[in-house]
PDB file of N, CA and C in Angstrom:
ATOM      1  N   ARG A 361       1.386   9.400   4.565  1.00 70.00           N
ATOM      2  CA  ARG A 361       0.588  10.817   4.695  1.00 70.00           C
ATOM      3  C   ARG A 361      -0.552  11.165   3.985  1.00 70.00           C
ATOM      4  N   ARG A 362      -0.094  10.782   2.597  1.00 63.00           N
ATOM      5  CA  ARG A 362      -1.232  11.419   1.583  1.00 63.00           C
ATOM      6  C   ARG A 362      -2.444   9.965   2.062  1.00 63.00           C
ATOM      7  N   LEU A 363      -2.633   8.885   2.387  1.00 68.00           N
ATOM      8  CA  LEU A 363      -3.516   8.004   2.458  1.00 68.00           C
ATOM      9  C   LEU A 363      -4.431   8.883   3.885  1.00 68.00           C
ATOM     10  N   VAL A 364      -3.647   9.270   5.075  1.00 70.00           N
ATOM     11  CA  VAL A 364      -4.208  10.030   5.947  1.00 70.00           C
ATOM     12  C   VAL A 364      -4.969  10.805   5.721  1.00 70.00           C
ATOM     13  N   LYS A 365      -4.157  11.833   4.615  1.00 71.00           N
ATOM     14  CA  LYS A 365      -5.281  12.718   4.483  1.00 71.00           C
ATOM     15  C   LYS A 365      -6.536  12.450   3.225  1.00 71.00           C
ATOM     16  N   CYS A 366      -6.277  11.209   2.688  1.00 70.00           N
ATOM     17  CA  CYS A 366      -7.529  11.074   2.197  1.00 70.00           C
ATOM     18  C   CYS A 366      -8.533  10.209   2.908  1.00 70.00           C
ATOM     19  N   ALA A 367      -8.340   9.819   3.903  1.00 71.00           N
ATOM     20  CA  ALA A 367      -9.048   9.396   5.078  1.00 71.00           C
ATOM     21  C   ALA A 367      -9.888  10.609   5.647  1.00 71.00           C
ATOM     22  N   GLY A 368      -9.152  11.603   5.741  1.00 72.00           N
ATOM     23  CA  GLY A 368      -9.996  12.694   6.420  1.00 72.00           C
ATOM     24  C   GLY A 368     -10.738  13.358   5.459  1.00 72.00           C
ATOM     25  N   THR A 369     -10.513  13.589   4.169  1.00 72.00           N
ATOM     26  CA  THR A 369     -11.319  13.764   3.151  1.00 72.00           C
ATOM     27  C   THR A 369     -12.937  12.898   2.847  1.00 72.00           C
ATOM     28  N   VAL A 370     -12.549  11.949   3.077  1.00 70.00           N
ATOM     29  CA  VAL A 370     -13.579  10.857   3.467  1.00 70.00           C
ATOM     30  C   VAL A 370     -14.437  10.980   4.122  1.00 70.00           C
ATOM     31  N   MET A 371     -13.931  11.205   5.517  1.00 73.00           N
ATOM     32  CA  MET A 371     -14.606  11.584   6.622  1.00 73.00           C
ATOM     33  C   MET A 371     -15.319  12.910   6.443  1.00 73.00           C
ATOM     34  N   ARG A 372     -14.786  14.217   5.780  1.00 73.00           N
ATOM     35  CA  ARG A 372     -15.543  15.473   6.113  1.00 73.00           C
ATOM     36  C   ARG A 372     -16.640  15.330   4.499  1.00 73.00           C
ATOM     37  N   VAL A 373     -16.206  14.686   3.600  1.00 74.00           N
ATOM     38  CA  VAL A 373     -17.356  14.544   2.358  1.00 74.00           C
ATOM     39  C   VAL A 373     -18.321  13.540   2.264  1.00 74.00           C
ATOM     40  N   GLU A 374     -18.240  12.314   3.051  1.00 71.00           N
ATOM     41  CA  GLU A 374     -18.933  11.239   2.846  1.00 71.00           C
ATOM     42  C   GLU A 374     -19.871  11.545   4.099  1.00 71.00           C
ATOM     43  N   PRO A 375     -21.313  11.498   3.752  1.00 74.00           N
ATOM     44  CA  PRO A 375     -22.335  11.213   4.887  1.00 74.00           C
ATOM     45  C   PRO A 375     -22.437   9.997   5.947  1.00 74.00           C
ATOM     46  N   GLU A 376     -22.537   8.721   4.973  1.00 76.00           N
ATOM     47  CA  GLU A 376     -22.727   7.591   5.279  1.00 76.00           C
ATOM     48  C   GLU A 376     -21.320   7.209   6.167  1.00 76.00           C
ATOM     49  N   ARG A 377     -21.639   6.767   7.524  1.00 77.00           N
ATOM     50  CA  ARG A 377     -20.666   6.413   8.302  1.00 77.00           C
ATOM     51  C   ARG A 377     -20.028   4.632   7.887  1.00 77.00           C
ATOM     52  N   VAL A 378     -21.106   3.935   7.491  1.00 80.00           N
ATOM     53  CA  VAL A 378     -20.440   2.942   7.166  1.00 80.00           C
ATOM     54  C   VAL A 378     -19.625   2.921   6.072  1.00 80.00           C
ATOM     55  N   VAL A 379     -19.736   3.504   5.075  1.00 75.00           N
ATOM     56  CA  VAL A 379     -18.968   3.963   4.078  1.00 75.00           C
ATOM     57  C   VAL A 379     -17.682   4.671   4.388  1.00 75.00           C
ATOM     58  N   VAL A 380     -17.471   5.333   5.240  1.00 76.00           N
ATOM     59  CA  VAL A 380     -16.527   6.297   5.920  1.00 76.00           C
ATOM     60  C   VAL A 380     -15.212   5.006   6.404  1.00 76.00           C
ATOM     61  N   ARG A 381     -16.111   3.879   7.311  1.00 80.00           N
ATOM     62  CA  ARG A 381     -15.736   3.062   7.976  1.00 80.00           C
ATOM     63  C   ARG A 381     -14.917   1.811   7.156  1.00 80.00           C
ATOM     64  N   GLN A 382     -15.745   1.542   6.175  1.00 81.00           N
ATOM     65  CA  GLN A 382     -15.297   0.922   5.281  1.00 81.00           C
ATOM     66  C   GLN A 382     -14.244   1.387   4.391  1.00 81.00           C
ATOM     67  N   VAL A 383     -14.061   2.683   3.889  1.00 77.00           N
ATOM     68  CA  VAL A 383     -12.839   3.111   3.381  1.00 77.00           C
ATOM     69  C   VAL A 383     -11.774   3.598   4.312  1.00 77.00           C
ATOM     70  N   VAL A 384     -11.987   3.876   5.438  1.00 80.00           N
ATOM     71  CA  VAL A 384     -11.034   3.832   6.612  1.00 80.00           C
ATOM     72  C   VAL A 384     -10.203   2.691   6.779  1.00 80.00           C
ATOM     73  N   ARG A 385     -11.053   1.325   6.702  1.00 82.00           N
ATOM     74  CA  ARG A 385     -10.679   0.151   7.032  1.00 82.00           C
ATOM     75  C   ARG A 385      -9.431  -0.249   6.008  1.00 82.00           C
ATOM     76  N   ARG A 386      -9.952  -0.039   4.600  1.00 82.00           N
ATOM     77  CA  ARG A 386      -9.085  -0.078   3.672  1.00 82.00           C
ATOM     78  C   ARG A 386      -7.876   0.609   3.640  1.00 82.00           C
ATOM     79  N   LEU A 387      -8.069   1.700   3.863  1.00 80.00           N
ATOM     80  CA  LEU A 387      -6.535   2.825   3.871  1.00 80.00           C
ATOM     81  C   LEU A 387      -5.626   1.896   4.938  1.00 80.00           C
ATOM     82  N   ASN A 388      -6.542   1.682   6.100  1.00 83.00           N
ATOM     83  CA  ASN A 388      -5.248   1.184   6.581  1.00 83.00           C
ATOM     84  C   ASN A 388      -4.890  -0.256   6.617  1.00 83.00           C
ATOM     85  N   ALA A 389      -5.231  -1.077   6.308  1.00 86.00           N
ATOM     86  CA  ALA A 389      -4.818  -2.195   5.418  1.00 86.00           C
ATOM     87  C   ALA A 389      -3.849  -1.934   4.350  1.00 86.00           C
ATOM     88  N   VAL A 390      -3.961  -1.074   3.495  1.00 85.00           N
ATOM     89  CA  VAL A 390      -3.107  -0.974   2.618  1.00 85.00           C
ATOM     90  C   VAL A 390      -1.717   0.058   3.018  1.00 85.00           C
ATOM     91  N   ARG A 391      -1.772   0.874   4.038  1.00 86.00           N
ATOM     92  CA  ARG A 391      -1.083   1.475   4.915  1.00 86.00           C
ATOM     93  C   ARG A 391      -0.124   0.446   5.417  1.00 86.00           C
ATOM     94  N   GLU A 392      -0.739  -0.394   6.359  1.00 90.00           N
ATOM     95  CA  GLU A 392      -0.049  -1.982   6.800  1.00 90.00           C
ATOM     96  C   GLU A 392       0.642  -2.544   5.945  1.00 90.00           C
ATOM     97  N   ARG A 393       0.355  -2.889   5.055  1.00 91.00           N
ATOM     98  CA  ARG A 393       0.853  -3.993   3.766  1.00 91.00           C
ATOM     99  C   ARG A 393       1.887  -3.008   3.317  1.00 91.00           C
ATOM    100  N   LEU A 394       1.992  -1.440   3.019  1.00 91.00           N
ATOM    101  CA  LEU A 394       3.229  -1.208   2.587  1.00 91.00           C
ATOM    102  C   LEU A 394       4.012  -0.990   3.828  1.00 91.00           C
ATOM    103  N   ALA A 395       3.954  -0.863   5.037  1.00 92.00           N
ATOM    104  CA  ALA A 395       5.109  -0.930   6.128  1.00 92.00           C
ATOM    105  C   ALA A 395       5.557  -2.540   5.900  1.00 92.00           C
ATOM    106  N   VAL A 396       4.761  -3.268   5.923  1.00 94.00           N
ATOM    107  CA  VAL A 396       5.331  -4.520   6.057  1.00 94.00           C
ATOM    108  C   VAL A 396       6.201  -4.985   5.103  1.00 94.00           C
ATOM    109  N   GLN A 397       5.709  -4.642   3.850  1.00 94.00           N
ATOM    110  CA  GLN A 397       6.371  -4.916   2.408  1.00 94.00           C
ATOM    111  C   GLN A 397       8.008  -4.267   2.406  1.00 94.00           C
ATOM    112  N   ALA A 398       7.755  -2.801   2.976  1.00 94.00           N
ATOM    113  CA  ALA A 398       9.358  -2.034   3.238  1.00 94.00           C
ATOM    114  C   ALA A 398      10.113  -2.567   4.355  1.00 94.00           C
ATOM    115  N   GLU A 399       9.632  -2.820   5.210  1.00 95.00           N
ATOM    116  CA  GLU A 399      10.216  -3.465   6.351  1.00 95.00           C
ATOM    117  C   GLU A 399      11.198  -4.491   5.827  1.00 95.00           C
ATOM    118  N   GLN A 400      10.475  -5.591   5.229  1.00 94.00           N
ATOM    119  CA  GLN A 400      10.475  -6.914   4.616  1.00 94.00           C
ATOM    120  C   GLN A 400      11.908  -6.567   3.770  1.00 94.00           C
ATOM    121  N   ALA A 401      11.892  -5.422   2.575  1.00 94.00           N
ATOM    122  CA  ALA A 401      12.763  -4.904   1.860  1.00 94.00           C
ATOM    123  C   ALA A 401      14.265  -5.001   2.340  1.00 94.00           C
ATOM    124  N   ASP A 402      13.868  -3.825   3.512  1.00 94.00           N
ATOM    125  CA  ASP A 402      15.185  -3.596   4.071  1.00 94.00           C
ATOM    126  C   ASP A 402      15.592  -4.326   4.758  1.00 94.00           C
ATOM    127  N   ASP A 403      14.980  -5.266   5.262  1.00 93.00           N
ATOM    128  CA  ASP A 403      15.822  -6.451   6.073  1.00 93.00           C
ATOM    129  C   ASP A 403      16.505  -7.435   4.756  1.00 93.00           C
ATOM    130  N   THR A 404      15.829  -7.576   3.626  1.00 91.00           N
ATOM    131  CA  THR A 404      16.774  -8.330   2.586  1.00 91.00           C
ATOM    132  C   THR A 404      17.661  -7.465   2.123  1.00 91.00           C
ATOM    133  N   ARG A 405      17.571  -5.946   2.039  1.00 91.00           N
ATOM    134  CA  ARG A 405      18.907  -5.291   1.624  1.00 91.00           C
ATOM    135  C   ARG A 405      19.969  -5.401   2.636  1.00 91.00           C
ATOM    136  N   CYS A 406      19.418  -5.724   3.879  1.00 91.00           N
ATOM    137  CA  CYS A 406      20.625  -5.639   5.104  1.00 91.00           C
ATOM    138  C   CYS A 406      21.340  -6.944   4.741  1.00 91.00           C
ATOM    139  N   MET A 407      20.550  -8.141   4.449  1.00 89.00           N
ATOM    140  CA  MET A 407      20.889  -9.475   4.093  1.00 89.00           C
ATOM    141  C   MET A 407      22.055  -9.540   2.997  1.00 89.00           C
ATOM    142  N   LEU A 408      21.512  -9.009   2.066  1.00 87.00           N
ATOM    143  CA  LEU A 408      22.247  -8.885   0.598  1.00 87.00           C
ATOM    144  C   LEU A 408      23.706  -8.103   0.893  1.00 87.00           C
ATOM    145  N   LEU A 409      23.712  -6.967   1.820  1.00 87.00           N
ATOM    146  CA  LEU A 409      24.893  -6.390   1.833  1.00 87.00           C
ATOM    147  C   LEU A 409      25.880  -7.078   3.009  1.00 87.00           C
ATOM    148  N   GLU A 410      25.485  -7.741   3.795  1.00 86.00           N
ATOM    149  CA  GLU A 410      26.298  -9.023   4.616  1.00 86.00           C
ATOM    150  C   GLU A 410      26.823 -10.147   4.033  1.00 86.00           C
ATOM    151  N   LEU A 411      26.170 -10.715   2.882  1.00 83.00           N
ATOM    152  CA  LEU A 411      26.837 -11.464   2.124  1.00 83.00           C
ATOM    153  C   LEU A 411      27.617 -11.254   1.350  1.00 83.00           C
ATOM    154  N   GLY A 412      27.439 -10.162   0.855  1.00 77.00           N
ATOM    155  CA  GLY A 412      28.352  -9.711  -0.138  1.00 77.00           C
ATOM    156  C   GLY A 412      28.536 -10.592  -1.723  1.00 77.00           C
ATOM    157  N   ARG A 413      28.922 -10.071  -2.540  1.00 76.00           N
ATOM    158  CA  ARG A 413      28.439 -11.076  -4.331  1.00 76.00           C
ATOM    159  C   ARG A 413      28.997 -12.399  -3.884  1.00 76.00           C
ATOM    160  N   GLU A 414      30.271 -12.327  -3.471  1.00 79.00           N
ATOM    161  CA  GLU A 414      30.750 -13.645  -3.397  1.00 79.00           C
ATOM    162  C   GLU A 414      29.501 -15.120  -2.636  1.00 79.00           C
ATOM    163  N   GLU A 415      29.180 -14.567  -1.727  1.00 82.00           N
ATOM    164  CA  GLU A 415      28.500 -15.569  -1.010  1.00 82.00           C
ATOM    165  C   GLU A 415      26.579 -15.859  -1.521  1.00 82.00           C
ATOM    166  N   LEU A 416      26.483 -14.843  -2.554  1.00 83.00           N
ATOM    167  CA  LEU A 416      25.246 -14.710  -2.953  1.00 83.00           C
ATOM    168  C   LEU A 416      24.885 -16.042  -3.553  1.00 83.00           C
ATOM    169  N   ASN A 417      23.757 -16.573  -3.423  1.00 86.00           N
ATOM    170  CA  ASN A 417      23.509 -17.863  -4.165  1.00 86.00           C
ATOM    171  C   ASN A 417      22.026 -17.456  -4.813  1.00 86.00           C
ATOM    172  N   ASP A 418      21.655 -18.357  -5.777  1.00 87.00           N
ATOM    173  CA  ASP A 418      20.301 -18.376  -6.157  1.00 87.00           C
ATOM    174  C   ASP A 418      19.081 -18.004  -5.579  1.00 87.00           C
ATOM    175  N   ALA A 419      19.140 -18.878  -4.616  1.00 90.00           N
ATOM    176  CA  ALA A 419      18.068 -18.902  -3.672  1.00 90.00           C
ATOM    177  C   ALA A 419      18.026 -17.248  -2.713  1.00 90.00           C
ATOM    178  N   ASP A 420      19.495 -16.603  -2.318  1.00 88.00           N
ATOM    179  CA  ASP A 420      18.945 -15.399  -2.068  1.00 88.00           C
ATOM    180  C   ASP A 420      18.612 -14.564  -3.224  1.00 88.00           C
ATOM    181  N   ALA A 421      18.751 -14.557  -4.287  1.00 88.00           N
ATOM    182  CA  ALA A 421      18.565 -13.435  -5.468  1.00 88.00           C
ATOM    183  C   ALA A 421      16.956 -13.723  -5.514  1.00 88.00           C
ATOM    184  N   GLU A 422      16.480 -15.059  -5.321  1.00 92.00           N
ATOM    185  CA  GLU A 422      15.274 -15.397  -5.598  1.00 92.00           C
ATOM    186  C   GLU A 422      14.417 -14.967  -4.519  1.00 92.00           C
ATOM    187  N   HIS A 423      15.198 -15.320  -3.317  1.00 92.00           N
ATOM    188  CA  HIS A 423      14.443 -14.215  -2.332  1.00 92.00           C
ATOM    189  C   HIS A 423      14.212 -12.539  -2.468  1.00 92.00           C
ATOM    190  N   ALA A 424      14.794 -12.545  -2.602  1.00 92.00           N
ATOM    191  CA  ALA A 424      15.480 -10.632  -2.662  1.00 92.00           C
ATOM    192  C   ALA A 424      14.280 -10.217  -3.956  1.00 92.00           C
ATOM    193  N   MET A 425      14.193 -10.852  -4.876  1.00 93.00           N
ATOM    194  CA  MET A 425      13.175 -10.402  -6.363  1.00 93.00           C
ATOM    195  C   MET A 425      11.684 -10.937  -5.583  1.00 93.00           C
ATOM    196  N   THR A 426      11.393 -11.915  -4.974  1.00 95.00           N
ATOM    197  CA  THR A 426      10.211 -11.991  -4.190  1.00 95.00           C
ATOM    198  C   THR A 426       9.756 -10.685  -3.333  1.00 95.00           C
ATOM    199  N   VAL A 427      10.865 -10.317  -2.506  1.00 95.00           N
ATOM    200  CA  VAL A 427      10.504  -9.138  -1.610  1.00 95.00           C
ATOM    201  C   VAL A 427      10.082  -8.150  -2.420  1.00 95.00           C
ATOM    202  N   LEU A 428      10.923  -7.975  -3.554  1.00 94.00           N
ATOM    203  CA  LEU A 428      10.904  -6.590  -4.161  1.00 94.00           C
ATOM    204  C   LEU A 428       9.652  -6.804  -5.005  1.00 94.00           C
ATOM    205  N   GLN A 429       9.374  -7.674  -5.240  1.00 95.00           N
ATOM    206  CA  GLN A 429       7.709  -8.040  -6.207  1.00 95.00           C
ATOM    207  C   GLN A 429       6.764  -7.451  -5.161  1.00 95.00           C
ATOM    208  N   GLY A 430       7.024  -8.253  -4.165  1.00 94.00           N
ATOM    209  CA  GLY A 430       5.914  -7.750  -3.207  1.00 94.00           C
ATOM    210  C   GLY A 430       5.970  -5.947  -2.872  1.00 94.00           C
ATOM    211  N   LEU A 431       6.722  -5.386  -2.588  1.00 94.00           N
ATOM    212  CA  LEU A 431       7.170  -4.499  -2.304  1.00 94.00           C
ATOM    213  C   LEU A 431       6.279  -3.166  -3.768  1.00 94.00           C
ATOM    214  N   LEU A 432       6.824  -3.447  -4.898  1.00 93.00           N
ATOM    215  CA  LEU A 432       6.243  -3.030  -5.928  1.00 93.00           C
ATOM    216  C   LEU A 432       4.888  -3.081  -5.957  1.00 93.00           C
ATOM    217  N   GLY A 433       4.159  -4.377  -5.299  1.00 91.00           N
ATOM    218  CA  GLY A 433       2.709  -4.360  -5.351  1.00 91.00           C
ATOM    219  C   GLY A 433       1.702  -3.716  -4.578  1.00 91.00           C
ATOM    220  N   ALA A 434       2.680  -3.776  -3.688  1.00 90.00           N
ATOM    221  CA  ALA A 434       2.168  -2.785  -2.349  1.00 90.00           C
ATOM    222  C   ALA A 434       1.835  -1.250  -3.001  1.00 90.00           C
ATOM    223  N   ILE A 435       3.350  -0.770  -3.540  1.00 89.00           N
ATOM    224  CA  ILE A 435       3.437   0.577  -4.033  1.00 89.00           C
ATOM    225  C   ILE A 435       2.276   0.842  -4.927  1.00 89.00           C
ATOM    226  N   ASP A 436       2.104   0.200  -6.100  1.00 88.00           N
ATOM    227  CA  ASP A 436       1.056   0.019  -7.034  1.00 88.00           C
ATOM    228  C   ASP A 436      -0.564   0.029  -6.630  1.00 88.00           C
ATOM    229  N   GLU A 437      -0.534  -0.673  -5.598  1.00 85.00           N
ATOM    230  CA  GLU A 437      -1.958  -0.311  -4.926  1.00 85.00           C
ATOM    231  C   GLU A 437      -1.942   1.223  -3.820  1.00 85.00           C
ATOM    232  N   VAL A 438      -1.212   1.302  -3.446  1.00 82.00           N
ATOM    233  CA  VAL A 438      -1.091   2.750  -3.231  1.00 82.00           C
ATOM    234  C   VAL A 438      -1.653   3.971  -4.134  1.00 82.00           C
ATOM    235  N   SER A 439      -0.600   3.652  -5.326  1.00 82.00           N
ATOM    236  CA  SER A 439      -0.496   4.603  -6.554  1.00 82.00           C
ATOM    237  C   SER A 439      -1.920   4.717  -7.233  1.00 82.00           C
ATOM    238  N   CYS A 440      -2.698   3.483  -7.188  1.00 81.00           N
ATOM    239  CA  CYS A 440      -4.161   3.231  -7.832  1.00 81.00           C
ATOM    240  C   CYS A 440      -5.097   4.015  -6.904  1.00 81.00           C
ATOM    241  N   LEU A 441      -4.738   3.684  -5.297  1.00 74.00           N
ATOM    242  CA  LEU A 441      -6.145   4.648  -4.494  1.00 74.00           C
ATOM    243  C   LEU A 441      -5.652   5.692  -4.382  1.00 74.00           C
ATOM    244  N   LEU A 442      -4.269   6.600  -4.901  1.00 72.00           N
ATOM    245  CA  LEU A 442      -4.233   7.763  -4.954  1.00 72.00           C
ATOM    246  C   LEU A 442      -4.637   8.761  -6.288  1.00 72.00           C
ATOM    247  N   GLN A 443      -4.444   7.746  -7.131  1.00 72.00           N
ATOM    248  CA  GLN A 443      -4.701   8.562  -8.502  1.00 72.00           C
ATOM    249  C   GLN A 443      -6.150   7.985  -9.414  1.00 72.00           C
ATOM    250  N   ALA A 444      -6.720   7.294  -8.790  1.00 61.00           N
ATOM    251  CA  ALA A 444      -7.867   6.757  -9.388  1.00 61.00           C
ATOM    252  C   ALA A 444      -9.117   7.962  -9.130  1.00 61.00           C
ATOM    253  N   PRO A 445      -9.884   8.122 -10.297  1.00 47.00           N
ATOM    254  CA  PRO A 445     -10.857   9.338 -10.223  1.00 47.00           C
ATOM    255  C   PRO A 445     -11.751   9.133  -9.232  1.00 47.00           C
ATOM    256  N   ALA A 446     -12.269  10.375  -8.573  1.00 49.00           N
ATOM    257  CA  ALA A 446     -13.047  10.467  -7.587  1.00 49.00           C
ATOM    258  C   ALA A 446     -14.801   9.753  -7.727  1.00 49.00           C
ATOM    259  N   GLN A 447     -14.986   8.762  -7.796  1.00 45.00           N
ATOM    260  CA  GLN A 447     -15.937   8.526  -8.036  1.00 45.00           C
ATOM    261  C   GLN A 447     -16.548   7.295  -7.149  1.00 45.00           C
ATOM    262  N   ALA A 448     -18.018   6.957  -7.068  1.00 44.00           N
ATOM    263  CA  ALA A 448     -18.072   5.805  -6.106  1.00 44.00           C
ATOM    264  C   ALA A 448     -18.363   4.385  -6.800  1.00 44.00           C
ATOM    265  N   VAL A 449     -17.378   3.429  -7.149  1.00 38.00           N
ATOM    266  CA  VAL A 449     -17.493   2.595  -7.443  1.00 38.00           C
ATOM    267  C   VAL A 449     -16.865   1.218  -6.689  1.00 38.00           C
ATOM    268  N   SER A 450     -17.522   0.339  -6.722  1.00 41.00           N
ATOM    269  CA  SER A 450     -17.545  -1.122  -5.813  1.00 41.00           C
ATOM    270  C   SER A 450     -16.883  -2.100  -6.453  1.00 41.00           C
ATOM    271  N   THR A 451     -15.282  -2.508  -6.290  1.00 39.00           N
ATOM    272  CA  THR A 451     -14.594  -3.687  -6.862  1.00 39.00           C
ATOM    273  C   THR A 451     -13.775  -4.018  -5.593  1.00 39.00           C
ATOM    274  N   ASP A 452     -13.007  -4.868  -6.245  1.00 44.00           N
ATOM    275  CA  ASP A 452     -12.276  -5.493  -5.169  1.00 44.00           C
ATOM    276  C   ASP A 452     -10.917  -5.028  -5.612  1.00 44.00           C
ATOM    277  N   THR A 453     -10.415  -4.400  -6.049  1.00 43.00           N
ATOM    278  CA  THR A 453      -9.485  -3.613  -5.983  1.00 43.00           C
ATOM    279  C   THR A 453      -9.263  -1.881  -5.950  1.00 43.00           C
ATOM    280  N   CYS A 454      -9.697  -0.888  -6.936  1.00 44.00           N
ATOM    281  CA  CYS A 454      -9.712   0.347  -6.591  1.00 44.00           C
ATOM    282  C   CYS A 454     -11.133   0.728  -6.182  1.00 44.00           C
ATOM    283  N   ASP A 455     -11.454   1.290  -5.454  1.00 40.00           N
ATOM    284  CA  ASP A 455     -13.152   1.909  -5.029  1.00 40.00           C
ATOM    285  C   ASP A 455     -12.699   3.155  -5.016  1.00 40.00           C
ATOM    286  N   PRO A 456     -12.830   4.049  -5.610  1.00 42.00           N
ATOM    287  CA  PRO A 456     -12.720   5.572  -5.648  1.00 42.00           C
ATOM    288  C   PRO A 456     -13.809   6.482  -4.660  1.00 42.00           C
ATOM    289  N   LEU A 457     -13.339   6.834  -3.826  1.00 40.00           N
ATOM    290  CA  LEU A 457     -14.415   7.208  -3.043  1.00 40.00           C
ATOM    291  C   LEU A 457     -13.760   8.985  -2.742  1.00 40.00           C
ATOM    292  N   CYS A 458     -12.876   9.545  -2.538  1.00 39.00           N
ATOM    293  CA  CYS A 458     -12.283  10.550  -2.113  1.00 39.00           C
ATOM    294  C   CYS A 458     -12.559  11.505  -3.296  1.00 39.00           C
ATOM    295  N   THR A 459     -12.344  13.093  -2.951  1.00 36.00           N
ATOM    296  CA  THR A 459     -12.300  14.080  -3.361  1.00 36.00           C
ATOM    297  C   THR A 459     -11.192  14.729  -3.918  1.00 36.00           C
ATOM    298  N   ASP A 460     -11.277  16.118  -4.449  1.00 38.00           N
ATOM    299  CA  ASP A 460     -10.049  16.679  -4.637  1.00 38.00           C
ATOM    300  C   ASP A 460      -8.934  15.845  -5.261  1.00 38.00           C
ATOM    301  N   GLY A 461      -9.059  15.069  -6.071  1.00 40.00           N
ATOM    302  CA  GLY A 461      -8.166  14.499  -6.906  1.00 40.00           C
ATOM    303  C   GLY A 461      -7.329  13.358  -5.553  1.00 40.00           C
ATOM    304  N   ILE A 462      -8.327  13.198  -5.138  1.00 38.00           N
ATOM    305  CA  ILE A 462      -7.586  11.711  -4.141  1.00 38.00           C
ATOM    306  C   ILE A 462      -8.343  11.102  -3.929  1.00 38.00           C
ATOM    307  N   SER A 463      -8.220   9.220  -4.225  1.00 41.00           N
ATOM    308  CA  SER A 463      -9.137   8.559  -3.854  1.00 41.00           C
ATOM    309  C   SER A 463      -8.854   7.836  -2.941  1.00 41.00           C
ATOM    310  N   ALA A 464      -9.699   6.937  -3.050  1.00 42.00           N
ATOM    311  CA  ALA A 464      -9.418   5.455  -1.793  1.00 42.00           C
ATOM    312  C   ALA A 464     -10.520   4.494  -1.896  1.00 42.00           C
ATOM    313  N   CYS A 465     -10.099   3.550  -1.272  1.00 41.00           N
ATOM    314  CA  CYS A 465     -10.532   2.198  -1.517  1.00 41.00           C
ATOM    315  C   CYS A 465     -11.191   1.887  -0.255  1.00 41.00           C
ATOM    316  N   ARG A 466     -12.169   0.960  -0.455  1.00 36.00           N
ATOM    317  CA  ARG A 466     -12.894   0.092   0.526  1.00 36.00           C
ATOM    318  C   ARG A 466     -11.853  -0.879   0.893  1.00 36.00           C
TER     319      ARG A 466
END
């Protein structure tokens, strides 16, 4: 919800359509990545619950760890977007462009 709110803020305050499109595209990509990572984490959780402790092997634990690291990375990216200061900086990670304490990435 906050990512959508940020996109709305950018649309209200940014006069350049190209910038708005870049920001909205970036926000959508981050939102989609977060959704995919969350779904993978839920699938892995279900798999681990079905296995039980006796059947759990190192490969299953490694898979769960990898999925959780991916989810944490997506969460960190969203956190970066929402907590960065509101200024127009162009980098590959965070590009703050929102106002009102909400930031966005291109």
